Amino acid sequence: MPQVCFGCNTQLTRGEHLLCTVCRNDLPITDYNFLEENPVDRIFYGRIPVKKATSFLFFSQNGIVKQLLHHLKYKNQESIGAFLGDWYGEILKEQGGLEQIDAIIPVPLHHKKLKKRGYNQIDLFGKRLAHHLNVKFLKDVLIKTANTKTLTKKSRFNRWQSTEELYQIVDSELLKNKKVLLVDDVITTGATIEACGSALLKVEGLELYTAAIAIVP
């Protein structure tokens, strides 16, 4: 079967990979970085002490980014994560601001969901970022203890109740006094990052940074 663009379904031509040239140029890149304050930072003000937060792309209900993430999460197209990780990794390496990072940690899936899906959709994105930034990728140091539904549609209070001890650290000594970049696919309310970050920040001396493939404006 001929390869088609994940954005518009047109047949890819020679030299194109996953996205056609038109869709690639149309991707809504945020231009946020780790050097200047941005709207992703402000999501976490007064919630958890994130040193710096950012996102690669903007997410919309009708757009290329939604198509990409849908195929990444539900259509067994894990290579999309590597494609985006390589692209964003090159940008972050060129921009600077993350030279002090020690490790990258992905937001984990519960083991039942991981078994059903076969992979964590954020893993390859995180691995490629780690490659470009020349830091460790720590896949299994943060775990999810319950197979919950999405947190984004619950009230703030109910989210807090649901996320209490929802994520746990396996090896605190490994993260002691480290600067960690937590990565996720989409930031909406910030509830998932808040829950994971709360677990990570229990580790002595840990400094938390976070990045996502996309953010809902």
PDB file of N, CA and C in Angstrom, residues 134-209:
ATOM      1  N   ASN A 134      21.107  14.455  25.091  1.00  0.00           N
ATOM      2  CA  ASN A 134      22.192  13.667  25.693  1.00  0.00           C
ATOM      3  C   ASN A 134      21.984  13.458  27.190  1.00  0.00           C
ATOM      4  N   VAL A 135      20.770  13.008  27.554  1.00  0.00           N
ATOM      5  CA  VAL A 135      20.442  12.714  28.953  1.00  0.00           C
ATOM      6  C   VAL A 135      19.812  11.324  29.040  1.00  0.00           C
ATOM      7  N   LYS A 136      19.635  10.832  30.258  1.00  0.00           N
ATOM      8  CA  LYS A 136      19.042   9.517  30.472  1.00  0.00           C
ATOM      9  C   LYS A 136      17.534   9.556  30.238  1.00  0.00           C
ATOM     10  N   PHE A 137      17.002   8.461  29.711  1.00  0.00           N
ATOM     11  CA  PHE A 137      15.556   8.269  29.607  1.00  0.00           C
ATOM     12  C   PHE A 137      15.165   7.200  30.615  1.00  0.00           C
ATOM     13  N   LEU A 138      14.399   7.583  31.634  1.00  0.00           N
ATOM     14  CA  LEU A 138      14.048   6.673  32.724  1.00  0.00           C
ATOM     15  C   LEU A 138      12.581   6.274  32.590  1.00  0.00           C
ATOM     16  N   LYS A 139      12.374   5.106  32.024  1.00  0.00           N
ATOM     17  CA  LYS A 139      11.024   4.672  31.660  1.00  0.00           C
ATOM     18  C   LYS A 139      10.214   4.142  32.827  1.00  0.00           C
ATOM     19  N   ASP A 140      10.839   3.430  33.755  1.00  0.00           N
ATOM     20  CA  ASP A 140      10.088   2.691  34.767  1.00  0.00           C
ATOM     21  C   ASP A 140      10.251   3.228  36.186  1.00  0.00           C
ATOM     22  N   VAL A 141      10.766   4.435  36.332  1.00  0.00           N
ATOM     23  CA  VAL A 141      10.992   4.963  37.679  1.00  0.00           C
ATOM     24  C   VAL A 141       9.723   5.573  38.269  1.00  0.00           C
ATOM     25  N   LEU A 142       8.773   5.980  37.406  1.00  0.00           N
ATOM     26  CA  LEU A 142       7.474   6.508  37.837  1.00  0.00           C
ATOM     27  C   LEU A 142       6.399   5.555  37.337  1.00  0.00           C
ATOM     28  N   ILE A 143       5.516   5.095  38.236  1.00  0.00           N
ATOM     29  CA  ILE A 143       4.472   4.148  37.843  1.00  0.00           C
ATOM     30  C   ILE A 143       3.092   4.685  38.210  1.00  0.00           C
ATOM     31  N   LYS A 144       2.100   4.184  37.477  1.00  0.00           N
ATOM     32  CA  LYS A 144       0.707   4.524  37.761  1.00  0.00           C
ATOM     33  C   LYS A 144       0.081   3.358  38.515  1.00  0.00           C
ATOM     34  N   THR A 145      -0.557   3.667  39.645  1.00  0.00           N
ATOM     35  CA  THR A 145      -1.028   2.608  40.538  1.00  0.00           C
ATOM     36  C   THR A 145      -2.459   2.160  40.282  1.00  0.00           C
ATOM     37  N   ALA A 146      -3.230   2.917  39.505  1.00  0.00           N
ATOM     38  CA  ALA A 146      -4.625   2.550  39.246  1.00  0.00           C
ATOM     39  C   ALA A 146      -4.977   2.854  37.802  1.00  0.00           C
ATOM     40  N   ASN A 147      -5.874   2.057  37.243  1.00  0.00           N
ATOM     41  CA  ASN A 147      -6.278   2.224  35.846  1.00  0.00           C
ATOM     42  C   ASN A 147      -7.477   3.164  35.776  1.00  0.00           C
ATOM     43  N   THR A 148      -7.222   4.467  35.914  1.00  0.00           N
ATOM     44  CA  THR A 148      -8.297   5.451  35.969  1.00  0.00           C
ATOM     45  C   THR A 148      -8.670   5.943  34.586  1.00  0.00           C
ATOM     46  N   LYS A 149      -9.859   6.532  34.495  1.00  0.00           N
ATOM     47  CA  LYS A 149     -10.264   7.228  33.277  1.00  0.00           C
ATOM     48  C   LYS A 149      -9.604   8.600  33.266  1.00  0.00           C
ATOM     49  N   THR A 150      -9.796   9.330  32.174  1.00  0.00           N
ATOM     50  CA  THR A 150      -9.173  10.638  32.035  1.00  0.00           C
ATOM     51  C   THR A 150      -9.528  11.569  33.184  1.00  0.00           C
ATOM     52  N   LEU A 151      -8.571  12.411  33.569  1.00  0.00           N
ATOM     53  CA  LEU A 151      -8.774  13.344  34.674  1.00  0.00           C
ATOM     54  C   LEU A 151      -9.308  14.690  34.204  1.00  0.00           C
ATOM     55  N   THR A 152      -9.324  14.930  32.897  1.00  0.00           N
ATOM     56  CA  THR A 152      -9.557  16.283  32.403  1.00  0.00           C
ATOM     57  C   THR A 152     -11.005  16.748  32.544  1.00  0.00           C
ATOM     58  N   LYS A 153     -11.975  15.815  32.687  1.00  0.00           N
ATOM     59  CA  LYS A 153     -13.374  16.213  32.732  1.00  0.00           C
ATOM     60  C   LYS A 153     -13.952  16.207  34.141  1.00  0.00           C
ATOM     61  N   LYS A 154     -13.105  15.970  35.136  1.00  0.00           N
ATOM     62  CA  LYS A 154     -13.568  15.961  36.518  1.00  0.00           C
ATOM     63  C   LYS A 154     -13.358  17.322  37.160  1.00  0.00           C
ATOM     64  N   SER A 155     -14.119  17.592  38.216  1.00  0.00           N
ATOM     65  CA  SER A 155     -13.915  18.838  38.929  1.00  0.00           C
ATOM     66  C   SER A 155     -12.541  18.854  39.572  1.00  0.00           C
ATOM     67  N   ARG A 156     -12.037  20.052  39.891  1.00  0.00           N
ATOM     68  CA  ARG A 156     -10.697  20.177  40.467  1.00  0.00           C
ATOM     69  C   ARG A 156     -10.586  19.381  41.775  1.00  0.00           C
ATOM     70  N   PHE A 157     -11.606  19.444  42.613  1.00  0.00           N
ATOM     71  CA  PHE A 157     -11.563  18.745  43.894  1.00  0.00           C
ATOM     72  C   PHE A 157     -11.565  17.237  43.681  1.00  0.00           C
ATOM     73  N   ASN A 158     -12.438  16.748  42.779  1.00  0.00           N
ATOM     74  CA  ASN A 158     -12.498  15.316  42.514  1.00  0.00           C
ATOM     75  C   ASN A 158     -11.220  14.814  41.866  1.00  0.00           C
ATOM     76  N   ARG A 159     -10.606  15.659  41.024  1.00  0.00           N
ATOM     77  CA  ARG A 159      -9.324  15.286  40.429  1.00  0.00           C
ATOM     78  C   ARG A 159      -8.283  15.103  41.513  1.00  0.00           C
ATOM     79  N   TRP A 160      -8.283  16.031  42.484  1.00  0.00           N
ATOM     80  CA  TRP A 160      -7.301  15.943  43.573  1.00  0.00           C
ATOM     81  C   TRP A 160      -7.499  14.642  44.353  1.00  0.00           C
ATOM     82  N   GLN A 161      -8.748  14.293  44.639  1.00  0.00           N
ATOM     83  CA  GLN A 161      -9.017  13.052  45.358  1.00  0.00           C
ATOM     84  C   GLN A 161      -8.569  11.837  44.551  1.00  0.00           C
ATOM     85  N   SER A 162      -8.821  11.899  43.238  1.00  0.00           N
ATOM     86  CA  SER A 162      -8.511  10.761  42.379  1.00  0.00           C
ATOM     87  C   SER A 162      -7.013  10.570  42.204  1.00  0.00           C
ATOM     88  N   THR A 163      -6.258  11.664  42.249  1.00  0.00           N
ATOM     89  CA  THR A 163      -4.833  11.576  41.942  1.00  0.00           C
ATOM     90  C   THR A 163      -3.972  11.373  43.178  1.00  0.00           C
ATOM     91  N   GLU A 164      -4.589  11.395  44.371  1.00  0.00           N
ATOM     92  CA  GLU A 164      -3.818  11.158  45.587  1.00  0.00           C
ATOM     93  C   GLU A 164      -3.193   9.769  45.519  1.00  0.00           C
ATOM     94  N   GLU A 165      -1.867   9.714  45.513  1.00  0.00           N
ATOM     95  CA  GLU A 165      -1.119   8.464  45.427  1.00  0.00           C
ATOM     96  C   GLU A 165      -1.389   7.692  44.136  1.00  0.00           C
ATOM     97  N   LEU A 166      -1.894   8.363  43.112  1.00  0.00           N
ATOM     98  CA  LEU A 166      -2.148   7.687  41.839  1.00  0.00           C
ATOM     99  C   LEU A 166      -0.839   7.334  41.132  1.00  0.00           C
ATOM    100  N   TYR A 167       0.177   8.160  41.355  1.00  0.00           N
ATOM    101  CA  TYR A 167       1.496   7.905  40.775  1.00  0.00           C
ATOM    102  C   TYR A 167       2.516   7.757  41.904  1.00  0.00           C
ATOM    103  N   GLN A 168       3.433   6.819  41.733  1.00  0.00           N
ATOM    104  CA  GLN A 168       4.432   6.556  42.769  1.00  0.00           C
ATOM    105  C   GLN A 168       5.821   6.392  42.154  1.00  0.00           C
ATOM    106  N   ILE A 169       6.842   6.706  42.960  1.00  0.00           N
ATOM    107  CA  ILE A 169       8.232   6.564  42.554  1.00  0.00           C
ATOM    108  C   ILE A 169       8.748   5.179  42.957  1.00  0.00           C
ATOM    109  N   VAL A 170       9.429   4.512  42.047  1.00  0.00           N
ATOM    110  CA  VAL A 170       9.983   3.193  42.317  1.00  0.00           C
ATOM    111  C   VAL A 170      11.328   3.289  43.022  1.00  0.00           C
ATOM    112  N   ASP A 171      12.164   4.245  42.574  1.00  0.00           N
ATOM    113  CA  ASP A 171      13.516   4.368  43.117  1.00  0.00           C
ATOM    114  C   ASP A 171      13.846   5.840  43.375  1.00  0.00           C
ATOM    115  N   SER A 172      13.574   6.302  44.588  1.00  0.00           N
ATOM    116  CA  SER A 172      13.804   7.710  44.929  1.00  0.00           C
ATOM    117  C   SER A 172      15.282   8.078  44.884  1.00  0.00           C
ATOM    118  N   GLU A 173      16.145   7.159  45.265  1.00  0.00           N
ATOM    119  CA  GLU A 173      17.587   7.439  45.291  1.00  0.00           C
ATOM    120  C   GLU A 173      18.114   7.792  43.906  1.00  0.00           C
ATOM    121  N   LEU A 174      17.527   7.193  42.889  1.00  0.00           N
ATOM    122  CA  LEU A 174      17.953   7.445  41.510  1.00  0.00           C
ATOM    123  C   LEU A 174      17.681   8.889  41.089  1.00  0.00           C
ATOM    124  N   LEU A 175      16.673   9.508  41.707  1.00  0.00           N
ATOM    125  CA  LEU A 175      16.258  10.861  41.313  1.00  0.00           C
ATOM    126  C   LEU A 175      16.687  11.938  42.311  1.00  0.00           C
ATOM    127  N   LYS A 176      17.346  11.542  43.366  1.00  0.00           N
ATOM    128  CA  LYS A 176      17.717  12.478  44.416  1.00  0.00           C
ATOM    129  C   LYS A 176      18.615  13.589  43.868  1.00  0.00           C
ATOM    130  N   ASN A 177      18.204  14.855  44.129  1.00  0.00           N
ATOM    131  CA  ASN A 177      18.962  16.041  43.710  1.00  0.00           C
ATOM    132  C   ASN A 177      19.142  16.132  42.188  1.00  0.00           C
ATOM    133  N   LYS A 178      18.196  15.552  41.436  1.00  0.00           N
ATOM    134  CA  LYS A 178      18.266  15.579  39.979  1.00  0.00           C
ATOM    135  C   LYS A 178      17.291  16.611  39.402  1.00  0.00           C
ATOM    136  N   LYS A 179      17.614  17.060  38.205  1.00  0.00           N
ATOM    137  CA  LYS A 179      16.727  17.927  37.431  1.00  0.00           C
ATOM    138  C   LYS A 179      16.062  17.059  36.371  1.00  0.00           C
ATOM    139  N   VAL A 180      14.737  16.957  36.450  1.00  0.00           N
ATOM    140  CA  VAL A 180      13.979  15.985  35.661  1.00  0.00           C
ATOM    141  C   VAL A 180      13.006  16.683  34.728  1.00  0.00           C
ATOM    142  N   LEU A 181      12.967  16.214  33.482  1.00  0.00           N
ATOM    143  CA  LEU A 181      11.990  16.692  32.510  1.00  0.00           C
ATOM    144  C   LEU A 181      10.902  15.633  32.359  1.00  0.00           C
ATOM    145  N   LEU A 182       9.681  15.963  32.770  1.00  0.00           N
ATOM    146  CA  LEU A 182       8.521  15.070  32.662  1.00  0.00           C
ATOM    147  C   LEU A 182       7.814  15.357  31.345  1.00  0.00           C
ATOM    148  N   VAL A 183       7.563  14.319  30.532  1.00  0.00           N
ATOM    149  CA  VAL A 183       6.943  14.538  29.219  1.00  0.00           C
ATOM    150  C   VAL A 183       5.602  13.821  29.111  1.00  0.00           C
ATOM    151  N   ASP A 184       4.668  14.469  28.407  1.00  0.00           N
ATOM    152  CA  ASP A 184       3.323  13.929  28.192  1.00  0.00           C
ATOM    153  C   ASP A 184       2.911  14.216  26.757  1.00  0.00           C
ATOM    154  N   ASP A 185       1.778  13.633  26.334  1.00  0.00           N
ATOM    155  CA  ASP A 185       1.336  13.878  24.964  1.00  0.00           C
ATOM    156  C   ASP A 185       0.557  15.195  24.851  1.00  0.00           C
ATOM    157  N   VAL A 186      -0.510  15.351  25.649  1.00  0.00           N
ATOM    158  CA  VAL A 186      -1.324  16.562  25.560  1.00  0.00           C
ATOM    159  C   VAL A 186      -1.573  17.142  26.950  1.00  0.00           C
ATOM    160  N   ILE A 187      -1.391  18.440  27.087  1.00  0.00           N
ATOM    161  CA  ILE A 187      -1.756  19.144  28.321  1.00  0.00           C
ATOM    162  C   ILE A 187      -3.084  19.855  28.086  1.00  0.00           C
ATOM    163  N   THR A 188      -4.059  19.542  28.921  1.00  0.00           N
ATOM    164  CA  THR A 188      -5.356  20.233  28.860  1.00  0.00           C
ATOM    165  C   THR A 188      -5.513  21.062  30.134  1.00  0.00           C
ATOM    166  N   THR A 189      -5.980  20.439  31.200  1.00  0.00           N
ATOM    167  CA  THR A 189      -6.093  21.151  32.479  1.00  0.00           C
ATOM    168  C   THR A 189      -4.779  21.151  33.261  1.00  0.00           C
ATOM    169  N   GLY A 190      -3.874  20.260  32.891  1.00  0.00           N
ATOM    170  CA  GLY A 190      -2.628  20.107  33.650  1.00  0.00           C
ATOM    171  C   GLY A 190      -2.741  19.124  34.800  1.00  0.00           C
ATOM    172  N   ALA A 191      -3.898  18.457  34.915  1.00  0.00           N
ATOM    173  CA  ALA A 191      -4.135  17.563  36.060  1.00  0.00           C
ATOM    174  C   ALA A 191      -3.163  16.384  36.097  1.00  0.00           C
ATOM    175  N   THR A 192      -2.878  15.801  34.944  1.00  0.00           N
ATOM    176  CA  THR A 192      -1.990  14.645  34.921  1.00  0.00           C
ATOM    177  C   THR A 192      -0.566  15.042  35.298  1.00  0.00           C
ATOM    178  N   ILE A 193      -0.081  16.137  34.727  1.00  0.00           N
ATOM    179  CA  ILE A 193       1.255  16.628  35.076  1.00  0.00           C
ATOM    180  C   ILE A 193       1.312  16.982  36.554  1.00  0.00           C
ATOM    181  N   GLU A 194       0.261  17.587  37.075  1.00  0.00           N
ATOM    182  CA  GLU A 194       0.215  17.947  38.493  1.00  0.00           C
ATOM    183  C   GLU A 194       0.325  16.701  39.373  1.00  0.00           C
ATOM    184  N   ALA A 195      -0.399  15.648  38.999  1.00  0.00           N
ATOM    185  CA  ALA A 195      -0.382  14.415  39.794  1.00  0.00           C
ATOM    186  C   ALA A 195       0.981  13.739  39.738  1.00  0.00           C
ATOM    187  N   CYS A 196       1.540  13.623  38.535  1.00  0.00           N
ATOM    188  CA  CYS A 196       2.871  13.019  38.393  1.00  0.00           C
ATOM    189  C   CYS A 196       3.926  13.877  39.083  1.00  0.00           C
ATOM    190  N   GLY A 197       3.819  15.187  38.878  1.00  0.00           N
ATOM    191  CA  GLY A 197       4.781  16.099  39.477  1.00  0.00           C
ATOM    192  C   GLY A 197       4.761  16.055  40.989  1.00  0.00           C
ATOM    193  N   SER A 198       3.577  15.913  41.569  1.00  0.00           N
ATOM    194  CA  SER A 198       3.457  15.837  43.029  1.00  0.00           C
ATOM    195  C   SER A 198       4.194  14.626  43.577  1.00  0.00           C
ATOM    196  N   ALA A 199       4.129  13.516  42.844  1.00  0.00           N
ATOM    197  CA  ALA A 199       4.856  12.308  43.256  1.00  0.00           C
ATOM    198  C   ALA A 199       6.361  12.515  43.123  1.00  0.00           C
ATOM    199  N   LEU A 200       6.783  13.085  42.011  1.00  0.00           N
ATOM    200  CA  LEU A 200       8.210  13.293  41.770  1.00  0.00           C
ATOM    201  C   LEU A 200       8.823  14.269  42.767  1.00  0.00           C
ATOM    202  N   LEU A 201       8.071  15.303  43.116  1.00  0.00           N
ATOM    203  CA  LEU A 201       8.594  16.339  43.996  1.00  0.00           C
ATOM    204  C   LEU A 201       8.728  15.893  45.449  1.00  0.00           C
ATOM    205  N   LYS A 202       8.281  14.690  45.748  1.00  0.00           N
ATOM    206  CA  LYS A 202       8.525  14.126  47.077  1.00  0.00           C
ATOM    207  C   LYS A 202       9.977  13.675  47.230  1.00  0.00           C
ATOM    208  N   VAL A 203      10.653  13.535  46.110  1.00  0.00           N
ATOM    209  CA  VAL A 203      12.057  13.115  46.128  1.00  0.00           C
ATOM    210  C   VAL A 203      12.922  14.301  46.563  1.00  0.00           C
ATOM    211  N   GLU A 204      13.825  14.050  47.474  1.00  0.00           N
ATOM    212  CA  GLU A 204      14.674  15.107  48.025  1.00  0.00           C
ATOM    213  C   GLU A 204      15.503  15.787  46.937  1.00  0.00           C
ATOM    214  N   GLY A 205      15.396  17.121  46.883  1.00  0.00           N
ATOM    215  CA  GLY A 205      16.234  17.914  45.998  1.00  0.00           C
ATOM    216  C   GLY A 205      15.862  17.868  44.528  1.00  0.00           C
ATOM    217  N   LEU A 206      14.762  17.222  44.162  1.00  0.00           N
ATOM    218  CA  LEU A 206      14.392  17.126  42.746  1.00  0.00           C
ATOM    219  C   LEU A 206      13.841  18.449  42.230  1.00  0.00           C
ATOM    220  N   GLU A 207      14.248  18.855  41.033  1.00  0.00           N
ATOM    221  CA  GLU A 207      13.701  20.013  40.343  1.00  0.00           C
ATOM    222  C   GLU A 207      12.946  19.521  39.113  1.00  0.00           C
ATOM    223  N   LEU A 208      11.734  20.048  38.933  1.00  0.00           N
ATOM    224  CA  LEU A 208      10.838  19.527  37.909  1.00  0.00           C
ATOM    225  C   LEU A 208      10.662  20.496  36.740  1.00  0.00           C
ATOM    226  N   TYR A 209      10.840  19.964  35.542  1.00  0.00           N
ATOM    227  CA  TYR A 209      10.537  20.653  34.291  1.00  0.00           C
ATOM    228  C   TYR A 209       9.532  19.769  33.534  1.00  0.00           C
TER     229      TYR A 209
END
